Amino acid sequence: MTWCGLILRYGICALIATHISSAEAAIGKVLEVKNGANITSDGRRQRISAGMPVDTGDVIKTIKTGIVQLLFNDGTKIAVGPNSTMTVDASFNRRST
């Protein structure tokens, strides 16, 4: 196998492992989204959708009429109202320490 092949193979494995570990580290998820919002996670901003994982440090920003409902691993629910910005913190999840 060539060096390029080895580098590509191990690079892909590292990317998959990083994705799996970040999904496992999530402290909650998006339960519902109405009228639009964005999430910034690991420096990447994207449109938020139901089922997405959320973790400490993620920033949720709703539009003028947007509402996002979050469900944390301990059962806590939080709603982010219209025209709001919220940074997810581990203290929102009572089981995280």
PDB file of N, CA and C in Angstrom:
ATOM      1  N   MET A   1       0.851  -1.178   0.000  1.00  0.00           N
ATOM      2  CA  MET A   1       0.000   0.000   0.000  1.00  0.00           C
ATOM      3  C   MET A   1       0.899   1.244   0.000  1.00  0.00           C
ATOM      4  N   THR A   2       0.518   2.230  -0.730  1.00  0.00           N
ATOM      5  CA  THR A   2       1.304   3.455  -0.826  1.00  0.00           C
ATOM      6  C   THR A   2       1.102   4.327   0.410  1.00  0.00           C
ATOM      7  N   TRP A   3       2.005   5.301   0.577  1.00  0.00           N
ATOM      8  CA  TRP A   3       1.872   6.240   1.693  1.00  0.00           C
ATOM      9  C   TRP A   3       0.562   6.994   1.610  1.00  0.00           C
ATOM     10  N   CYS A   4       0.201   7.410   0.405  1.00  0.00           N
ATOM     11  CA  CYS A   4      -1.060   8.145   0.227  1.00  0.00           C
ATOM     12  C   CYS A   4      -2.249   7.280   0.646  1.00  0.00           C
ATOM     13  N   GLY A   5      -2.210   6.012   0.299  1.00  0.00           N
ATOM     14  CA  GLY A   5      -3.285   5.098   0.679  1.00  0.00           C
ATOM     15  C   GLY A   5      -3.393   4.944   2.186  1.00  0.00           C
ATOM     16  N   LEU A   6      -2.235   4.799   2.850  1.00  0.00           N
ATOM     17  CA  LEU A   6      -2.228   4.685   4.309  1.00  0.00           C
ATOM     18  C   LEU A   6      -2.751   5.949   4.981  1.00  0.00           C
ATOM     19  N   ILE A   7      -2.291   7.095   4.503  1.00  0.00           N
ATOM     20  CA  ILE A   7      -2.730   8.357   5.079  1.00  0.00           C
ATOM     21  C   ILE A   7      -4.231   8.529   4.896  1.00  0.00           C
ATOM     22  N   LEU A   8      -4.745   8.228   3.714  1.00  0.00           N
ATOM     23  CA  LEU A   8      -6.172   8.343   3.446  1.00  0.00           C
ATOM     24  C   LEU A   8      -6.968   7.406   4.340  1.00  0.00           C
ATOM     25  N   ARG A   9      -6.517   6.152   4.460  1.00  0.00           N
ATOM     26  CA  ARG A   9      -7.228   5.163   5.270  1.00  0.00           C
ATOM     27  C   ARG A   9      -7.292   5.604   6.738  1.00  0.00           C
ATOM     28  N   TYR A  10      -6.159   6.018   7.300  1.00  0.00           N
ATOM     29  CA  TYR A  10      -6.142   6.420   8.706  1.00  0.00           C
ATOM     30  C   TYR A  10      -6.852   7.754   8.926  1.00  0.00           C
ATOM     31  N   GLY A  11      -6.812   8.626   7.933  1.00  0.00           N
ATOM     32  CA  GLY A  11      -7.527   9.896   8.028  1.00  0.00           C
ATOM     33  C   GLY A  11      -9.024   9.681   8.095  1.00  0.00           C
ATOM     34  N   ILE A  12      -9.542   8.779   7.271  1.00  0.00           N
ATOM     35  CA  ILE A  12     -10.975   8.472   7.286  1.00  0.00           C
ATOM     36  C   ILE A  12     -11.362   7.837   8.618  1.00  0.00           C
ATOM     37  N   CYS A  13     -10.557   6.924   9.120  1.00  0.00           N
ATOM     38  CA  CYS A  13     -10.832   6.299  10.421  1.00  0.00           C
ATOM     39  C   CYS A  13     -10.872   7.344  11.532  1.00  0.00           C
ATOM     40  N   ALA A  14      -9.955   8.296  11.492  1.00  0.00           N
ATOM     41  CA  ALA A  14      -9.922   9.346  12.512  1.00  0.00           C
ATOM     42  C   ALA A  14     -11.170  10.216  12.438  1.00  0.00           C
ATOM     43  N   LEU A  15     -11.606  10.542  11.229  1.00  0.00           N
ATOM     44  CA  LEU A  15     -12.824  11.336  11.074  1.00  0.00           C
ATOM     45  C   LEU A  15     -14.047  10.602  11.612  1.00  0.00           C
ATOM     46  N   ILE A  16     -14.159   9.331  11.313  1.00  0.00           N
ATOM     47  CA  ILE A  16     -15.290   8.539  11.802  1.00  0.00           C
ATOM     48  C   ILE A  16     -15.252   8.457  13.322  1.00  0.00           C
ATOM     49  N   ALA A  17     -14.102   8.214  13.900  1.00  0.00           N
ATOM     50  CA  ALA A  17     -13.977   8.125  15.359  1.00  0.00           C
ATOM     51  C   ALA A  17     -14.336   9.448  16.022  1.00  0.00           C
ATOM     52  N   THR A  18     -13.932  10.561  15.439  1.00  0.00           N
ATOM     53  CA  THR A  18     -14.260  11.871  15.985  1.00  0.00           C
ATOM     54  C   THR A  18     -15.755  12.099  15.939  1.00  0.00           C
ATOM     55  N   HIS A  19     -16.401  11.750  14.830  1.00  0.00           N
ATOM     56  CA  HIS A  19     -17.844  11.935  14.699  1.00  0.00           C
ATOM     57  C   HIS A  19     -18.593  11.081  15.714  1.00  0.00           C
ATOM     58  N   ILE A  20     -18.186   9.839  15.877  1.00  0.00           N
ATOM     59  CA  ILE A  20     -18.845   8.943  16.827  1.00  0.00           C
ATOM     60  C   ILE A  20     -18.665   9.450  18.247  1.00  0.00           C
ATOM     61  N   SER A  21     -17.468   9.860  18.627  1.00  0.00           N
ATOM     62  CA  SER A  21     -17.239  10.307  19.991  1.00  0.00           C
ATOM     63  C   SER A  21     -17.982  11.598  20.286  1.00  0.00           C
ATOM     64  N   SER A  22     -18.136  12.509  19.311  1.00  0.00           N
ATOM     65  CA  SER A  22     -18.871  13.747  19.565  1.00  0.00           C
ATOM     66  C   SER A  22     -20.356  13.469  19.700  1.00  0.00           C
ATOM     67  N   ALA A  23     -20.885  12.493  18.947  1.00  0.00           N
ATOM     68  CA  ALA A  23     -22.300  12.144  19.079  1.00  0.00           C
ATOM     69  C   ALA A  23     -22.563  11.505  20.437  1.00  0.00           C
ATOM     70  N   GLU A  24     -21.625  10.695  20.920  1.00  0.00           N
ATOM     71  CA  GLU A  24     -21.783  10.059  22.218  1.00  0.00           C
ATOM     72  C   GLU A  24     -21.673  11.069  23.344  1.00  0.00           C
ATOM     73  N   ALA A  25     -20.958  12.168  23.128  1.00  0.00           N
ATOM     74  CA  ALA A  25     -20.742  13.168  24.158  1.00  0.00           C
ATOM     75  C   ALA A  25     -21.911  14.130  24.304  1.00  0.00           C
ATOM     76  N   ALA A  26     -22.882  14.082  23.403  1.00  0.00           N
ATOM     77  CA  ALA A  26     -24.011  15.005  23.435  1.00  0.00           C
ATOM     78  C   ALA A  26     -24.740  14.907  24.768  1.00  0.00           C
ATOM     79  N   ILE A  27     -25.153  16.065  25.282  1.00  0.00           N
ATOM     80  CA  ILE A  27     -25.898  16.080  26.545  1.00  0.00           C
ATOM     81  C   ILE A  27     -27.396  16.206  26.320  1.00  0.00           C
ATOM     82  N   GLY A  28     -27.790  16.291  25.059  1.00  0.00           N
ATOM     83  CA  GLY A  28     -29.210  16.375  24.739  1.00  0.00           C
ATOM     84  C   GLY A  28     -29.420  16.396  23.245  1.00  0.00           C
ATOM     85  N   LYS A  29     -30.659  16.721  22.845  1.00  0.00           N
ATOM     86  CA  LYS A  29     -30.985  16.776  21.428  1.00  0.00           C
ATOM     87  C   LYS A  29     -32.077  17.804  21.182  1.00  0.00           C
ATOM     88  N   VAL A  30     -32.229  18.162  19.921  1.00  0.00           N
ATOM     89  CA  VAL A  30     -33.293  19.076  19.515  1.00  0.00           C
ATOM     90  C   VAL A  30     -34.575  18.264  19.399  1.00  0.00           C
ATOM     91  N   LEU A  31     -35.581  18.665  20.152  1.00  0.00           N
ATOM     92  CA  LEU A  31     -36.850  17.956  20.138  1.00  0.00           C
ATOM     93  C   LEU A  31     -37.764  18.478  19.034  1.00  0.00           C
ATOM     94  N   GLU A  32     -37.808  19.811  18.891  1.00  0.00           N
ATOM     95  CA  GLU A  32     -38.709  20.410  17.901  1.00  0.00           C
ATOM     96  C   GLU A  32     -38.189  21.778  17.478  1.00  0.00           C
ATOM     97  N   VAL A  33     -38.444  22.131  16.231  1.00  0.00           N
ATOM     98  CA  VAL A  33     -38.074  23.447  15.696  1.00  0.00           C
ATOM     99  C   VAL A  33     -39.280  24.000  14.946  1.00  0.00           C
ATOM    100  N   LYS A  34     -39.615  25.256  15.229  1.00  0.00           N
ATOM    101  CA  LYS A  34     -40.691  25.928  14.500  1.00  0.00           C
ATOM    102  C   LYS A  34     -40.155  27.229  13.920  1.00  0.00           C
ATOM    103  N   ASN A  35     -40.386  27.432  12.649  1.00  0.00           N
ATOM    104  CA  ASN A  35     -40.096  28.681  11.944  1.00  0.00           C
ATOM    105  C   ASN A  35     -38.625  29.030  11.803  1.00  0.00           C
ATOM    106  N   GLY A  36     -37.727  28.155  12.131  1.00  0.00           N
ATOM    107  CA  GLY A  36     -36.327  28.358  11.795  1.00  0.00           C
ATOM    108  C   GLY A  36     -35.399  28.824  12.899  1.00  0.00           C
ATOM    109  N   ALA A  37     -34.208  28.240  12.869  1.00  0.00           N
ATOM    110  CA  ALA A  37     -33.139  28.580  13.815  1.00  0.00           C
ATOM    111  C   ALA A  37     -31.844  27.969  13.291  1.00  0.00           C
ATOM    112  N   ASN A  38     -30.732  28.440  13.849  1.00  0.00           N
ATOM    113  CA  ASN A  38     -29.407  27.916  13.492  1.00  0.00           C
ATOM    114  C   ASN A  38     -28.696  27.436  14.747  1.00  0.00           C
ATOM    115  N   ILE A  39     -27.775  26.509  14.553  1.00  0.00           N
ATOM    116  CA  ILE A  39     -26.923  26.052  15.642  1.00  0.00           C
ATOM    117  C   ILE A  39     -25.471  26.187  15.182  1.00  0.00           C
ATOM    118  N   THR A  40     -24.632  26.681  16.072  1.00  0.00           N
ATOM    119  CA  THR A  40     -23.200  26.727  15.814  1.00  0.00           C
ATOM    120  C   THR A  40     -22.554  25.731  16.765  1.00  0.00           C
ATOM    121  N   SER A  41     -21.906  24.732  16.181  1.00  0.00           N
ATOM    122  CA  SER A  41     -21.271  23.661  16.945  1.00  0.00           C
ATOM    123  C   SER A  41     -19.891  23.421  16.361  1.00  0.00           C
ATOM    124  N   ASP A  42     -18.880  23.438  17.207  1.00  0.00           N
ATOM    125  CA  ASP A  42     -17.495  23.264  16.755  1.00  0.00           C
ATOM    126  C   ASP A  42     -17.132  24.265  15.655  1.00  0.00           C
ATOM    127  N   GLY A  43     -17.652  25.479  15.767  1.00  0.00           N
ATOM    128  CA  GLY A  43     -17.329  26.530  14.815  1.00  0.00           C
ATOM    129  C   GLY A  43     -18.091  26.474  13.501  1.00  0.00           C
ATOM    130  N   ARG A  44     -18.968  25.490  13.346  1.00  0.00           N
ATOM    131  CA  ARG A  44     -19.754  25.357  12.110  1.00  0.00           C
ATOM    132  C   ARG A  44     -21.201  25.753  12.371  1.00  0.00           C
ATOM    133  N   ARG A  45     -21.702  26.654  11.540  1.00  0.00           N
ATOM    134  CA  ARG A  45     -23.082  27.109  11.675  1.00  0.00           C
ATOM    135  C   ARG A  45     -23.938  26.374  10.646  1.00  0.00           C
ATOM    136  N   GLN A  46     -25.088  25.859  11.108  1.00  0.00           N
ATOM    137  CA  GLN A  46     -25.993  25.171  10.201  1.00  0.00           C
ATOM    138  C   GLN A  46     -27.433  25.328  10.667  1.00  0.00           C
ATOM    139  N   ARG A  47     -28.342  25.095   9.760  1.00  0.00           N
ATOM    140  CA  ARG A  47     -29.760  25.147  10.101  1.00  0.00           C
ATOM    141  C   ARG A  47     -30.062  24.006  11.064  1.00  0.00           C
ATOM    142  N   ILE A  48     -30.787  24.315  12.112  1.00  0.00           N
ATOM    143  CA  ILE A  48     -31.079  23.310  13.130  1.00  0.00           C
ATOM    144  C   ILE A  48     -32.305  22.497  12.715  1.00  0.00           C
ATOM    145  N   SER A  49     -32.307  21.217  13.084  1.00  0.00           N
ATOM    146  CA  SER A  49     -33.455  20.356  12.782  1.00  0.00           C
ATOM    147  C   SER A  49     -33.682  19.388  13.936  1.00  0.00           C
ATOM    148  N   ALA A  50     -34.900  18.901  14.040  1.00  0.00           N
ATOM    149  CA  ALA A  50     -35.266  17.966  15.102  1.00  0.00           C
ATOM    150  C   ALA A  50     -34.366  16.737  15.048  1.00  0.00           C
ATOM    151  N   GLY A  51     -33.959  16.272  16.218  1.00  0.00           N
ATOM    152  CA  GLY A  51     -33.126  15.087  16.318  1.00  0.00           C
ATOM    153  C   GLY A  51     -31.637  15.363  16.389  1.00  0.00           C
ATOM    154  N   MET A  52     -31.219  16.592  16.080  1.00  0.00           N
ATOM    155  CA  MET A  52     -29.787  16.919  16.134  1.00  0.00           C
ATOM    156  C   MET A  52     -29.288  16.851  17.569  1.00  0.00           C
ATOM    157  N   PRO A  53     -28.073  16.336  17.784  1.00  0.00           N
ATOM    158  CA  PRO A  53     -27.505  16.342  19.136  1.00  0.00           C
ATOM    159  C   PRO A  53     -27.057  17.752  19.520  1.00  0.00           C
ATOM    160  N   VAL A  54     -27.121  18.055  20.812  1.00  0.00           N
ATOM    161  CA  VAL A  54     -26.574  19.311  21.332  1.00  0.00           C
ATOM    162  C   VAL A  54     -25.594  18.989  22.440  1.00  0.00           C
ATOM    163  N   ASP A  55     -24.558  19.819  22.543  1.00  0.00           N
ATOM    164  CA  ASP A  55     -23.534  19.589  23.539  1.00  0.00           C
ATOM    165  C   ASP A  55     -23.103  20.924  24.131  1.00  0.00           C
ATOM    166  N   THR A  56     -22.386  20.852  25.224  1.00  0.00           N
ATOM    167  CA  THR A  56     -21.881  22.041  25.888  1.00  0.00           C
ATOM    168  C   THR A  56     -21.118  22.918  24.900  1.00  0.00           C
ATOM    169  N   GLY A  57     -21.429  24.204  24.898  1.00  0.00           N
ATOM    170  CA  GLY A  57     -20.760  25.155  24.024  1.00  0.00           C
ATOM    171  C   GLY A  57     -21.487  25.434  22.721  1.00  0.00           C
ATOM    172  N   ASP A  58     -22.455  24.596  22.346  1.00  0.00           N
ATOM    173  CA  ASP A  58     -23.232  24.856  21.141  1.00  0.00           C
ATOM    174  C   ASP A  58     -24.040  26.139  21.334  1.00  0.00           C
ATOM    175  N   VAL A  59     -24.185  26.914  20.272  1.00  0.00           N
ATOM    176  CA  VAL A  59     -24.944  28.163  20.336  1.00  0.00           C
ATOM    177  C   VAL A  59     -26.154  28.041  19.426  1.00  0.00           C
ATOM    178  N   ILE A  60     -27.331  28.269  20.003  1.00  0.00           N
ATOM    179  CA  ILE A  60     -28.585  28.193  19.261  1.00  0.00           C
ATOM    180  C   ILE A  60     -29.124  29.605  19.096  1.00  0.00           C
ATOM    181  N   LYS A  61     -29.469  29.956  17.861  1.00  0.00           N
ATOM    182  CA  LYS A  61     -29.991  31.290  17.572  1.00  0.00           C
ATOM    183  C   LYS A  61     -31.277  31.142  16.768  1.00  0.00           C
ATOM    184  N   THR A  62     -32.361  31.676  17.294  1.00  0.00           N
ATOM    185  CA  THR A  62     -33.644  31.611  16.605  1.00  0.00           C
ATOM    186  C   THR A  62     -33.882  32.882  15.801  1.00  0.00           C
ATOM    187  N   ILE A  63     -34.702  32.760  14.759  1.00  0.00           N
ATOM    188  CA  ILE A  63     -35.084  33.933  13.975  1.00  0.00           C
ATOM    189  C   ILE A  63     -36.243  34.643  14.681  1.00  0.00           C
ATOM    190  N   LYS A  64     -36.730  35.682  14.062  1.00  0.00           N
ATOM    191  CA  LYS A  64     -37.761  36.537  14.671  1.00  0.00           C
ATOM    192  C   LYS A  64     -38.983  35.756  15.171  1.00  0.00           C
ATOM    193  N   THR A  65     -39.365  34.704  14.467  1.00  0.00           N
ATOM    194  CA  THR A  65     -40.529  33.915  14.868  1.00  0.00           C
ATOM    195  C   THR A  65     -40.156  32.482  15.255  1.00  0.00           C
ATOM    196  N   GLY A  66     -38.869  32.187  15.369  1.00  0.00           N
ATOM    197  CA  GLY A  66     -38.407  30.818  15.617  1.00  0.00           C
ATOM    198  C   GLY A  66     -38.511  30.380  17.065  1.00  0.00           C
ATOM    199  N   ILE A  67     -38.746  29.099  17.247  1.00  0.00           N
ATOM    200  CA  ILE A  67     -38.771  28.478  18.576  1.00  0.00           C
ATOM    201  C   ILE A  67     -38.073  27.122  18.466  1.00  0.00           C
ATOM    202  N   VAL A  68     -37.217  26.820  19.430  1.00  0.00           N
ATOM    203  CA  VAL A  68     -36.522  25.529  19.472  1.00  0.00           C
ATOM    204  C   VAL A  68     -36.762  24.912  20.842  1.00  0.00           C
ATOM    205  N   GLN A  69     -37.144  23.652  20.861  1.00  0.00           N
ATOM    206  CA  GLN A  69     -37.296  22.936  22.130  1.00  0.00           C
ATOM    207  C   GLN A  69     -36.200  21.879  22.219  1.00  0.00           C
ATOM    208  N   LEU A  70     -35.480  21.895  23.344  1.00  0.00           N
ATOM    209  CA  LEU A  70     -34.390  20.961  23.581  1.00  0.00           C
ATOM    210  C   LEU A  70     -34.787  19.958  24.650  1.00  0.00           C
ATOM    211  N   LEU A  71     -34.318  18.734  24.512  1.00  0.00           N
ATOM    212  CA  LEU A  71     -34.521  17.688  25.512  1.00  0.00           C
ATOM    213  C   LEU A  71     -33.153  17.191  25.936  1.00  0.00           C
ATOM    214  N   PHE A  72     -32.838  17.321  27.226  1.00  0.00           N
ATOM    215  CA  PHE A  72     -31.545  16.879  27.736  1.00  0.00           C
ATOM    216  C   PHE A  72     -31.638  15.441  28.230  1.00  0.00           C
ATOM    217  N   ASN A  73     -30.493  14.803  28.357  1.00  0.00           N
ATOM    218  CA  ASN A  73     -30.431  13.381  28.706  1.00  0.00           C
ATOM    219  C   ASN A  73     -31.112  13.044  30.027  1.00  0.00           C
ATOM    220  N   ASP A  74     -31.243  14.020  30.925  1.00  0.00           N
ATOM    221  CA  ASP A  74     -31.895  13.766  32.209  1.00  0.00           C
ATOM    222  C   ASP A  74     -33.396  14.024  32.167  1.00  0.00           C
ATOM    223  N   GLY A  75     -33.935  14.380  30.992  1.00  0.00           N
ATOM    224  CA  GLY A  75     -35.367  14.640  30.850  1.00  0.00           C
ATOM    225  C   GLY A  75     -35.738  16.122  30.917  1.00  0.00           C
ATOM    226  N   THR A  76     -34.791  16.990  31.251  1.00  0.00           N
ATOM    227  CA  THR A  76     -35.050  18.431  31.294  1.00  0.00           C
ATOM    228  C   THR A  76     -35.364  18.939  29.895  1.00  0.00           C
ATOM    229  N   LYS A  77     -36.389  19.789  29.786  1.00  0.00           N
ATOM    230  CA  LYS A  77     -36.737  20.422  28.515  1.00  0.00           C
ATOM    231  C   LYS A  77     -36.544  21.929  28.656  1.00  0.00           C
ATOM    232  N   ILE A  78     -35.996  22.538  27.608  1.00  0.00           N
ATOM    233  CA  ILE A  78     -35.816  23.987  27.573  1.00  0.00           C
ATOM    234  C   ILE A  78     -36.300  24.468  26.216  1.00  0.00           C
ATOM    235  N   ALA A  79     -37.063  25.578  26.229  1.00  0.00           N
ATOM    236  CA  ALA A  79     -37.504  26.207  24.985  1.00  0.00           C
ATOM    237  C   ALA A  79     -36.703  27.486  24.779  1.00  0.00           C
ATOM    238  N   VAL A  80     -36.213  27.680  23.564  1.00  0.00           N
ATOM    239  CA  VAL A  80     -35.520  28.901  23.188  1.00  0.00           C
ATOM    240  C   VAL A  80     -36.511  29.698  22.348  1.00  0.00           C
ATOM    241  N   GLY A  81     -36.913  30.858  22.852  1.00  0.00           N
ATOM    242  CA  GLY A  81     -37.952  31.651  22.212  1.00  0.00           C
ATOM    243  C   GLY A  81     -37.489  32.420  20.992  1.00  0.00           C
ATOM    244  N   PRO A  82     -38.431  33.139  20.388  1.00  0.00           N
ATOM    245  CA  PRO A  82     -38.141  33.910  19.180  1.00  0.00           C
ATOM    246  C   PRO A  82     -37.049  34.957  19.393  1.00  0.00           C
ATOM    247  N   ASN A  83     -36.261  35.160  18.324  1.00  0.00           N
ATOM    248  CA  ASN A  83     -35.227  36.190  18.311  1.00  0.00           C
ATOM    249  C   ASN A  83     -34.277  36.090  19.512  1.00  0.00           C
ATOM    250  N   SER A  84     -33.847  34.871  19.808  1.00  0.00           N
ATOM    251  CA  SER A  84     -33.003  34.623  20.983  1.00  0.00           C
ATOM    252  C   SER A  84     -31.717  33.907  20.603  1.00  0.00           C
ATOM    253  N   THR A  85     -30.728  34.045  21.492  1.00  0.00           N
ATOM    254  CA  THR A  85     -29.474  33.301  21.367  1.00  0.00           C
ATOM    255  C   THR A  85     -29.207  32.631  22.701  1.00  0.00           C
ATOM    256  N   MET A  86     -28.881  31.342  22.674  1.00  0.00           N
ATOM    257  CA  MET A  86     -28.596  30.605  23.898  1.00  0.00           C
ATOM    258  C   MET A  86     -27.377  29.722  23.686  1.00  0.00           C
ATOM    259  N   THR A  87     -26.462  29.753  24.644  1.00  0.00           N
ATOM    260  CA  THR A  87     -25.312  28.854  24.634  1.00  0.00           C
ATOM    261  C   THR A  87     -25.620  27.683  25.557  1.00  0.00           C
ATOM    262  N   VAL A  88     -25.519  26.473  25.032  1.00  0.00           N
ATOM    263  CA  VAL A  88     -25.803  25.269  25.811  1.00  0.00           C
ATOM    264  C   VAL A  88     -24.703  25.092  26.847  1.00  0.00           C
ATOM    265  N   ASP A  89     -25.115  24.797  28.064  1.00  0.00           N
ATOM    266  CA  ASP A  89     -24.183  24.621  29.184  1.00  0.00           C
ATOM    267  C   ASP A  89     -24.477  23.291  29.862  1.00  0.00           C
ATOM    268  N   ALA A  90     -23.448  22.628  30.351  1.00  0.00           N
ATOM    269  CA  ALA A  90     -23.625  21.325  31.006  1.00  0.00           C
ATOM    270  C   ALA A  90     -24.545  21.408  32.206  1.00  0.00           C
ATOM    271  N   SER A  91     -24.661  22.573  32.822  1.00  0.00           N
ATOM    272  CA  SER A  91     -25.516  22.688  34.006  1.00  0.00           C
ATOM    273  C   SER A  91     -26.989  22.548  33.669  1.00  0.00           C
ATOM    274  N   PHE A  92     -27.354  22.627  32.370  1.00  0.00           N
ATOM    275  CA  PHE A  92     -28.745  22.414  31.973  1.00  0.00           C
ATOM    276  C   PHE A  92     -29.132  20.957  32.167  1.00  0.00           C
ATOM    277  N   ASN A  93     -28.164  20.080  32.181  1.00  0.00           N
ATOM    278  CA  ASN A  93     -28.376  18.650  32.325  1.00  0.00           C
ATOM    279  C   ASN A  93     -27.993  18.257  33.742  1.00  0.00           C
ATOM    280  N   ARG A  94     -28.948  17.908  34.561  1.00  0.00           N
ATOM    281  CA  ARG A  94     -28.684  17.642  35.979  1.00  0.00           C
ATOM    282  C   ARG A  94     -27.767  16.444  36.208  1.00  0.00           C
ATOM    283  N   ARG A  95     -27.653  15.524  35.244  1.00  0.00           N
ATOM    284  CA  ARG A  95     -26.787  14.360  35.428  1.00  0.00           C
ATOM    285  C   ARG A  95     -25.357  14.610  35.009  1.00  0.00           C
ATOM    286  N   SER A  96     -25.066  15.747  34.375  1.00  0.00           N
ATOM    287  CA  SER A  96     -23.696  15.983  33.930  1.00  0.00           C
ATOM    288  C   SER A  96     -22.880  16.628  35.028  1.00  0.00           C
ATOM    289  N   THR A  97     -21.679  16.129  35.228  1.00  0.00           N
ATOM    290  CA  THR A  97     -20.760  16.728  36.206  1.00  0.00           C
ATOM    291  C   THR A  97     -19.350  16.537  35.742  1.00  0.00           C
TER     292      THR A  97
END
